[in-house]
Coordinates of C-alpha atoms in Angstrom, one line a residue:
X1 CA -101.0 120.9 -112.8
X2 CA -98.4 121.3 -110.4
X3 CA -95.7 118.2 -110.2
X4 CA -95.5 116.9 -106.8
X5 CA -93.3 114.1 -107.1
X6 CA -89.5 113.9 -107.8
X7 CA -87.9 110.2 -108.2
X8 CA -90.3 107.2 -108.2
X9 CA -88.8 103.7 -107.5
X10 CA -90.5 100.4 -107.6
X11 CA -89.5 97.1 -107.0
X12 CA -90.5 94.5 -109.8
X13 CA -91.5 91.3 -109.3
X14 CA -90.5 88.3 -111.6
X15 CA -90.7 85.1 -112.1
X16 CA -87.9 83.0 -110.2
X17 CA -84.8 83.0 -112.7
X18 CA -83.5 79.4 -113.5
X19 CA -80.5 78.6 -115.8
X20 CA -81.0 78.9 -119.5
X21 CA -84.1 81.5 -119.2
X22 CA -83.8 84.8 -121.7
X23 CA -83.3 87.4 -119.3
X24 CA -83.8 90.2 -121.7
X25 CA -87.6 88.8 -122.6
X26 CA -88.5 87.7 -118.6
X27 CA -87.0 91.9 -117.9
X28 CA -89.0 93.4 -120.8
X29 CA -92.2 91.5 -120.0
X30 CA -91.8 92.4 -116.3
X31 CA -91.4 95.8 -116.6
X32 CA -94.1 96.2 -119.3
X33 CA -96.7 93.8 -116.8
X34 CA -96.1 96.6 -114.4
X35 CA -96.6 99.4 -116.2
X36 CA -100.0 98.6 -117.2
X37 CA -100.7 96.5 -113.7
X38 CA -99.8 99.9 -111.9
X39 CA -100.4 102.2 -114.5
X40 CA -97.5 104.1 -114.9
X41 CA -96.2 104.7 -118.7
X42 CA -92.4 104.0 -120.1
X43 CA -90.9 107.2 -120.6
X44 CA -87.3 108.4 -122.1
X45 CA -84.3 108.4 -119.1
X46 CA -86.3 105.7 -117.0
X47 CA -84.5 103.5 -115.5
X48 CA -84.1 99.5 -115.3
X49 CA -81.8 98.1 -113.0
X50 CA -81.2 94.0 -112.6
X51 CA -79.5 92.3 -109.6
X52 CA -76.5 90.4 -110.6
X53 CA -78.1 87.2 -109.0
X54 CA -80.7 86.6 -111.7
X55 CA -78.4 87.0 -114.3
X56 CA -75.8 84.9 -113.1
X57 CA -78.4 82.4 -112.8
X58 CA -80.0 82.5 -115.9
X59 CA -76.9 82.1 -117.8
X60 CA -75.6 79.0 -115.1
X61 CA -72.5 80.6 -113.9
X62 CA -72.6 78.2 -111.4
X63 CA -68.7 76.2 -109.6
X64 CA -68.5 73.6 -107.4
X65 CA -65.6 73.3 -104.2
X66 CA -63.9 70.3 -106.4
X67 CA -63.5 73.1 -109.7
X68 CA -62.1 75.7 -107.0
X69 CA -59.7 72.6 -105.5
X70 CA -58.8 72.0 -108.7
X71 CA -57.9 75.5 -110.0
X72 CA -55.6 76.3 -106.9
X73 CA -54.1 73.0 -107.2
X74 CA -52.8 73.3 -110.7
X75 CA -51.7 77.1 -109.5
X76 CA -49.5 76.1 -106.2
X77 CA -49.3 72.3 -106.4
X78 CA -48.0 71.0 -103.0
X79 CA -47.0 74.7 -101.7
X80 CA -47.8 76.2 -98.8
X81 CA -50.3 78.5 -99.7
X82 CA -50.7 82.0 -97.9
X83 CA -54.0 82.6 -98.2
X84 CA -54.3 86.7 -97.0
X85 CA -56.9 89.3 -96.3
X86 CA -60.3 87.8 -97.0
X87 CA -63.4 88.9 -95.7
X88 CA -65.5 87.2 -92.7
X89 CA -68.5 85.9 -94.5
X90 CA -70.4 82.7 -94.8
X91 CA -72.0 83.4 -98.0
X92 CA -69.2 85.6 -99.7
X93 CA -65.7 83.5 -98.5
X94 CA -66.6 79.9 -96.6
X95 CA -67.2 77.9 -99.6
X96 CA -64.4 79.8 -101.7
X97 CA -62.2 78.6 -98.2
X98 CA -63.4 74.8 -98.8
X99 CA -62.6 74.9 -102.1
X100 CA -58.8 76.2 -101.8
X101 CA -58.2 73.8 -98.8
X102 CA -59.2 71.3 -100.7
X103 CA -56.6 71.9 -103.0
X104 CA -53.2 72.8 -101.0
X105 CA -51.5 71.0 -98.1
X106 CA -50.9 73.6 -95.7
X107 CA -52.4 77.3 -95.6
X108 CA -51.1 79.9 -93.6
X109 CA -54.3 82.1 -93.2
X110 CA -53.5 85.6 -92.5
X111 CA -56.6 87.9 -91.2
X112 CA -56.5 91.5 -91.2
X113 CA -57.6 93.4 -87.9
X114 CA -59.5 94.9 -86.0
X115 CA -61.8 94.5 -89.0
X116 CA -61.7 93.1 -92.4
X117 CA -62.3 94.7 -95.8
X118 CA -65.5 95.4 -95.5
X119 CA -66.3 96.4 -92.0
X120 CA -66.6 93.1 -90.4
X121 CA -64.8 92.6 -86.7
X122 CA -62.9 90.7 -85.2
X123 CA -61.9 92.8 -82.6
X124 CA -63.3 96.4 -81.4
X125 CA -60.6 98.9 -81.9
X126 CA -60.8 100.2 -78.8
X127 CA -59.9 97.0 -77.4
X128 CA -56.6 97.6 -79.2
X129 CA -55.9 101.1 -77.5
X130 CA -56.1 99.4 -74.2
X131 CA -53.9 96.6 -75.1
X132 CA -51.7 99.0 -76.6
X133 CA -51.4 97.2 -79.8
X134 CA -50.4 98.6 -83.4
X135 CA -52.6 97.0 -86.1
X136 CA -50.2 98.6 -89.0
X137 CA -47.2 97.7 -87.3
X138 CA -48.1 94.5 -85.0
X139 CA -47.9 90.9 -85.9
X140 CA -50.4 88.6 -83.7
X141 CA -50.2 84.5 -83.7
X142 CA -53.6 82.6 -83.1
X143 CA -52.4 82.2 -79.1
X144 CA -51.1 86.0 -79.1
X145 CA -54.6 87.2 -80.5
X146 CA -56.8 84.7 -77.9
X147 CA -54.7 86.0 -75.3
X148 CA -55.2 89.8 -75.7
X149 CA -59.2 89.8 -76.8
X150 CA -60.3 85.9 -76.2
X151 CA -63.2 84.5 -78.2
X152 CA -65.4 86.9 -79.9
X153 CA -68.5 86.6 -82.5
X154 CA -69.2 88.7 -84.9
X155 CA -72.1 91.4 -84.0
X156 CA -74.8 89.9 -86.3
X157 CA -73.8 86.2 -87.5
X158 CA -72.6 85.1 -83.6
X159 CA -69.9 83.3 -85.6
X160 CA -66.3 83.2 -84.2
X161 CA -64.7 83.2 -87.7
X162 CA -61.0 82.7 -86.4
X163 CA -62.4 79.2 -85.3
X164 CA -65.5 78.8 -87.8
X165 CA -62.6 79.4 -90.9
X166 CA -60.0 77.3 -89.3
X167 CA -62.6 74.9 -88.8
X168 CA -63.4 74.7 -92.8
X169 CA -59.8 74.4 -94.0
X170 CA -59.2 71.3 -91.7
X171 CA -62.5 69.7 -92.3
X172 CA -60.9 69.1 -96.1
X173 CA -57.4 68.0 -94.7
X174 CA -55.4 70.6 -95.0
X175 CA -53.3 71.9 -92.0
X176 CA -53.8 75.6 -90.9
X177 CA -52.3 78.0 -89.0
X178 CA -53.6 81.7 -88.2
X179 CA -51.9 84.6 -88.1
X180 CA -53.3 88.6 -88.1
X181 CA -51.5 91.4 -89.7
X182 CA -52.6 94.0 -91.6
X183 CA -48.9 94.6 -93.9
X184 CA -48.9 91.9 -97.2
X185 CA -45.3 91.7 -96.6
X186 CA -45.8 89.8 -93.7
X187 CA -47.1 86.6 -95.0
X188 CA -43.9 86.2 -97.1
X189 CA -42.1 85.3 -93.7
X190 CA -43.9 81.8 -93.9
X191 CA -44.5 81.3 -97.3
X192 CA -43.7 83.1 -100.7
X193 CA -46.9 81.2 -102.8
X194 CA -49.6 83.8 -101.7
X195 CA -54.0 84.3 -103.0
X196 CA -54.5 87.3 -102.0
X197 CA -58.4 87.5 -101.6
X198 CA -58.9 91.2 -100.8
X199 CA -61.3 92.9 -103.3
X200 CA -60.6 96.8 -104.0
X201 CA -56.9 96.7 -102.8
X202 CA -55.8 93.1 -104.5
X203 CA -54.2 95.9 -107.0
X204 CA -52.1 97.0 -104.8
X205 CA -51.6 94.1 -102.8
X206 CA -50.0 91.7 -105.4
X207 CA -47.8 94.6 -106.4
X208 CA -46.5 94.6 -103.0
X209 CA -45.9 90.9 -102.6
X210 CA -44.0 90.5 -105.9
X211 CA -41.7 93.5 -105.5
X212 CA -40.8 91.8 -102.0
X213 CA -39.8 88.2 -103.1
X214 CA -43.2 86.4 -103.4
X215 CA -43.0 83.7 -105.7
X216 CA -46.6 82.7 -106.5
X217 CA -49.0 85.6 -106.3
X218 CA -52.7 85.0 -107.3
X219 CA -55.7 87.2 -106.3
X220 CA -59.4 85.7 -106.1
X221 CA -59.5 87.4 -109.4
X222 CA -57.6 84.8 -111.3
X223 CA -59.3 81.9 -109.5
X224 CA -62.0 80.5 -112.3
X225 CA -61.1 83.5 -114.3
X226 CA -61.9 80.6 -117.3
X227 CA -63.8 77.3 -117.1
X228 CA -62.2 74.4 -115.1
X229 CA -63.8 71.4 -116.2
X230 CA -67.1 72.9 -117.8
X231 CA -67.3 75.1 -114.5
X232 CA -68.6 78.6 -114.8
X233 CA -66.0 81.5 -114.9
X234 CA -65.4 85.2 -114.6
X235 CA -63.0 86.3 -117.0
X236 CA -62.9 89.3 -115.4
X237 CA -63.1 88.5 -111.4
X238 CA -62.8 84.8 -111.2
X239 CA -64.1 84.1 -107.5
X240 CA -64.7 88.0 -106.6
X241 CA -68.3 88.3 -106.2
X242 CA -69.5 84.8 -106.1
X243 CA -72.0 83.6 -103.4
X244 CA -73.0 80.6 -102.2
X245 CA -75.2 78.7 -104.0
X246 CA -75.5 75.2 -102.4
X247 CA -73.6 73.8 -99.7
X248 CA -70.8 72.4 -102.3
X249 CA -71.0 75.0 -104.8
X250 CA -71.2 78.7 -105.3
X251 CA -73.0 81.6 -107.7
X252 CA -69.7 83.3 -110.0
X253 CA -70.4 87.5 -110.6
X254 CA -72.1 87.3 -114.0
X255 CA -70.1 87.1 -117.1
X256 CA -70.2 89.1 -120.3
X257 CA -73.8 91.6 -119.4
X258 CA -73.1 94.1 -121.9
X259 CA -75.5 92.2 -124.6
X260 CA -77.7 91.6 -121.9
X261 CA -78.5 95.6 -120.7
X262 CA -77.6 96.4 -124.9
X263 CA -80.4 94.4 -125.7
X264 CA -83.3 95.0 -123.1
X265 CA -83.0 98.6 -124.3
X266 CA -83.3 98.1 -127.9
X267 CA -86.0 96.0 -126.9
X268 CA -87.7 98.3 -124.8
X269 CA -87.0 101.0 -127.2
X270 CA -88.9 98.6 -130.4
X271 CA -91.7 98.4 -128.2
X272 CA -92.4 101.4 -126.5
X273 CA -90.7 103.8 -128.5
X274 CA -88.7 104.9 -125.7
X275 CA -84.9 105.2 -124.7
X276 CA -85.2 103.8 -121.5
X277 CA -81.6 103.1 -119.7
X278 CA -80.6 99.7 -118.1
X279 CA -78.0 98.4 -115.9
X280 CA -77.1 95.0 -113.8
X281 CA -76.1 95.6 -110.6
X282 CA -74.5 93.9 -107.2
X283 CA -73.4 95.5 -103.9
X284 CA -74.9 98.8 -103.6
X285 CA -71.3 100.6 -101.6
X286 CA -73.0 102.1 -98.5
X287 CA -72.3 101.6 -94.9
X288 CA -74.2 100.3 -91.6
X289 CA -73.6 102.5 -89.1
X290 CA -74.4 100.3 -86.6
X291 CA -72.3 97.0 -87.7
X292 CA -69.8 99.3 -89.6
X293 CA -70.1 97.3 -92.5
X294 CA -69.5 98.6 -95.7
X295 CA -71.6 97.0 -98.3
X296 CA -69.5 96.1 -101.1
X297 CA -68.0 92.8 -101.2
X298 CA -68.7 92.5 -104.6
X299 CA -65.3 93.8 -106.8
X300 CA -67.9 96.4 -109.0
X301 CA -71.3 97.9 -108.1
X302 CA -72.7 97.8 -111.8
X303 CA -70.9 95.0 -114.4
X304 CA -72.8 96.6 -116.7
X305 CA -74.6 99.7 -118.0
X306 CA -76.4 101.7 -120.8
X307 CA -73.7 104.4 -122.0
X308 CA -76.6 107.1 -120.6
X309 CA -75.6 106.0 -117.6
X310 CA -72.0 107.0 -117.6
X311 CA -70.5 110.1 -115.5
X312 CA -71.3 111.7 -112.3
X313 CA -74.2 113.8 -111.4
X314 CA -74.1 117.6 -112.0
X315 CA -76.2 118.8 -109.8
X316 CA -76.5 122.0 -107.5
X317 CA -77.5 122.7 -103.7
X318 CA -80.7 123.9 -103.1
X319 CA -80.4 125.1 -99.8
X320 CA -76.8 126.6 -100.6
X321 CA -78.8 128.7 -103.2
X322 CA -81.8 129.7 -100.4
X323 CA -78.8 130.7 -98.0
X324 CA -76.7 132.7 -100.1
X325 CA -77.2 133.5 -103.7
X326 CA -81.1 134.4 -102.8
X327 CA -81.1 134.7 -99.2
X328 CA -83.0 138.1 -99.7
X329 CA -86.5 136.3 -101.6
X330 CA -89.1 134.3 -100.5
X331 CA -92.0 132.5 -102.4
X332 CA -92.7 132.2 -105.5
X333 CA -89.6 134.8 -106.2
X334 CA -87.5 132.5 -104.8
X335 CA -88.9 129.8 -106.5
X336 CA -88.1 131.8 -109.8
X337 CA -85.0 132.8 -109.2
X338 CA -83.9 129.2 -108.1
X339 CA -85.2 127.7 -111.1
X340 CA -83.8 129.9 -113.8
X341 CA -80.5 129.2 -112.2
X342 CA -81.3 125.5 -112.6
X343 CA -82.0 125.7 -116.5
X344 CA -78.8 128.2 -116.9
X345 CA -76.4 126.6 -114.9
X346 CA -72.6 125.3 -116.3
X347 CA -72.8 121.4 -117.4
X348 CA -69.4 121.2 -115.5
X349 CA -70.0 122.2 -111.6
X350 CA -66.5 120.9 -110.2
X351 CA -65.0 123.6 -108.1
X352 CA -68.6 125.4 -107.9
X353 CA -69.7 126.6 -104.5
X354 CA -73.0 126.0 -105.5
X355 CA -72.4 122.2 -105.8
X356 CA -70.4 121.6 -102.5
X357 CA -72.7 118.6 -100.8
X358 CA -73.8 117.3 -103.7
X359 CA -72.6 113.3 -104.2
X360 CA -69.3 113.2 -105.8
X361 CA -70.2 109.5 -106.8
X362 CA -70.7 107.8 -110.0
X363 CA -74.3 107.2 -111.3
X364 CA -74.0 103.7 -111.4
X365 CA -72.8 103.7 -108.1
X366 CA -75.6 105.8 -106.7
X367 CA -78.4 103.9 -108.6
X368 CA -76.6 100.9 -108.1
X369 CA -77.3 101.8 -103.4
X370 CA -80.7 102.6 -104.5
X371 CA -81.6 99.4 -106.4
X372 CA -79.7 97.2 -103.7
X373 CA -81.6 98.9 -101.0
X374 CA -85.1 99.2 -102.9
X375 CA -84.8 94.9 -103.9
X376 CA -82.9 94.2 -100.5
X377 CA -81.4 90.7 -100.3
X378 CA -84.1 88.7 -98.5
X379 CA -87.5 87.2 -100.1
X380 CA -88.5 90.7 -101.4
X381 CA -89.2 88.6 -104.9
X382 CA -88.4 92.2 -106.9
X383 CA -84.9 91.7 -108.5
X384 CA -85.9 93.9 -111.0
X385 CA -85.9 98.0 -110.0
X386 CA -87.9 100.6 -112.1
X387 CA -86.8 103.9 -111.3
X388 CA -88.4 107.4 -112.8
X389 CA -87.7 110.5 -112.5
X390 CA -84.1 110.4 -111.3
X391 CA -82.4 112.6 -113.7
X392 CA -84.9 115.3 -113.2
X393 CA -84.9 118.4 -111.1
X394 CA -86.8 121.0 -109.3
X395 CA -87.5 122.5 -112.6
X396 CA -88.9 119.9 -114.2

């Protein structure tokens, strides 16, 4: 019989994950409920994938504002703290905010603009043509910035952050004043104790503050990078990826899932008899057209995956092949020829015509927008993704 469908995906539901549960037995037992609920059978190269979330929870990597307060105090002390490029986000950034102004004095906040990191706003860029302002090269005060563009709210949240973020650092009695540039150097003109809280450019942003006189230069990264009074911790990340959890507390990026993927596939494998591959994953890295945010405000899509899942596609064009290399068939000829130049063609395909278009992404990170997209981020209830069929093609 003719096969007449590609990549299957289907969201799993679970049980609600609290601290302490075995995640490897609650996945195993979900995925195996489904197969035989929905009749579908395990098979070699499937795919597991497990949002971040669940196992954050289950293992209780869990800090409160006074362990953040805490943690920055023992880093700057009575410094004025420069606290640089974070993103606008009340469930990313607002408690990690209460939690450093909790512990300093006095924070020069410094926002990038037009946008942050990730996409969000706080200005259109057009709005900067017509002003004739220079985000790379222009300094704005609080008062300079309200008197060019006024008092904006985001697109979807209807949250003036500039306000809503000052707001938070004075509600825990620390002083605050705002500035916007988009150059690190620029925050070494009021204070040379910086946390830089960018994600994918913290890298390169430290690097620039210490070659240029900074004193103190932390990243989010080394914020609860290990327990603070029997917090949680990323060794790793520290705060980068953490969410809020409760109004005093947030949800750290999970810690240490090798053993966790490791050992639902050995499971899986004991029981079924199958090598099925498995991965945790977080921010899937695509962007909304329409908000122009680019979803990943987590510092890694996937923490943690089987080694089958390492690498890049290698994968050809279809319709590059229909167009050029057998423009002159039709039908089942085509189909032929299309599909014996599937099962021949070169494991590396860099440089090929025949691949131009294809995703030049890694797999994790591919899966990793599928999962995120398939579970979304609401009441769904399936943190759990089954995916079949994605390393197949149209020859098999």
């Amino acid at each position: 019989m003719t096969r007449a469908v590609g990549t299957v995906v289907r969201g799993l539901r679970s049980p609600i994950i609290n601290q302490g549960d075995n995640m490897e037995q609650i996945t195993v037992e979900t995925v195996l409920n489904a197969a035989k609920l929905e009749g579908f059978s395990i098979e070699d190269r499937d795919i597991v994938t497990i949002t971040e979330s669940i196992v954050a929870r289950a293992q209780g990597n869990y800090a409160t504002i006074d362990h953040i307060a805490t943690d920055i105090n023992t880093k700057f002390g009575d410094d004025t703290i420069g606290v640089i490029f974070p993103i606008l986000s009340r469930n990313r950034f607002a408690n990690c905010l209460r939690g450093i102004a909790k512990g300093a004095k006095k924070i020069v906040l410094m926002l990038s603009y037009p946008s942050d990191e990730v996409g969000n706003h706080l200005v259109d860029i057009d709005e900067l043509d017509a002003k004739g302002i220079n985000p790379w090269t222009d300094v704005l005060t609080e008062a300079q910035f309200r008197e060019h563009f006024g008092y904006g709210k985001h697109t979807f949240t209807g949250v003036d952050y500039i306000d809503y973020y000052k707001s938070l650092i004075e509600a825990e009695g620390a002083t605050c004043e705002v500035i916007f540039s988009n150059n690190p150097k620029t925050i070494l003109d009021y204070t040379k104790n910086v946390l830089t809280c960018d994600i994918h450019s913290r890298v390169r942003t430290k690097r620039i503050l210490t070659s240029n006189g900074a004193e103190k230069v932390y990243g989010l990264d080394d914020v609860l990078s290990k327990p603070i009074n029997g917090s949680g911790f990323n060794e790793a990340y520290g705060l980068l990826g953490s969410n809020k959890a409760t109004e005093d507390s947030v949800k750290l990026f999970p810690n240490n899932c090798q053993p966790v993927v490791d050992g639902i596939q050995a499971k899986l494998k004991e029981l079924t008899g199958k090598t099925v591959e498995v991965m945790v994953y977080g921010d899937g890295a695509f962007k909304d057209p329409v908000g122009k945010i680019w979803e990943l405000a987590d510092p890694v899509v996937s923490p943690a995956y089987t080694k089958g899942l390492d690498g890049t596609p290698n994968e050809v064009k279809l319709k590059y092949l229909a167009d050029n290399n057998f423009s002159h068939l039709q039908g089942e000829e085509l189909n032929q020829a299309i599909t014996e130049f599937i099962q021949n063609k070169k494991e590396d395909l860099v440089g090929s015509m025949e691949a131009q278009g294809t995703t030049p992404r890694k797999l994790t990170d591919l899966i990793g927008s599928l999962s995120d997209l398939t579970s979304g981020s609401g009441d769904k209830g399936t943190p759990i993704v089954y995916i079949q069929g994605y390393f197949d093609n149209f020859t098999k």
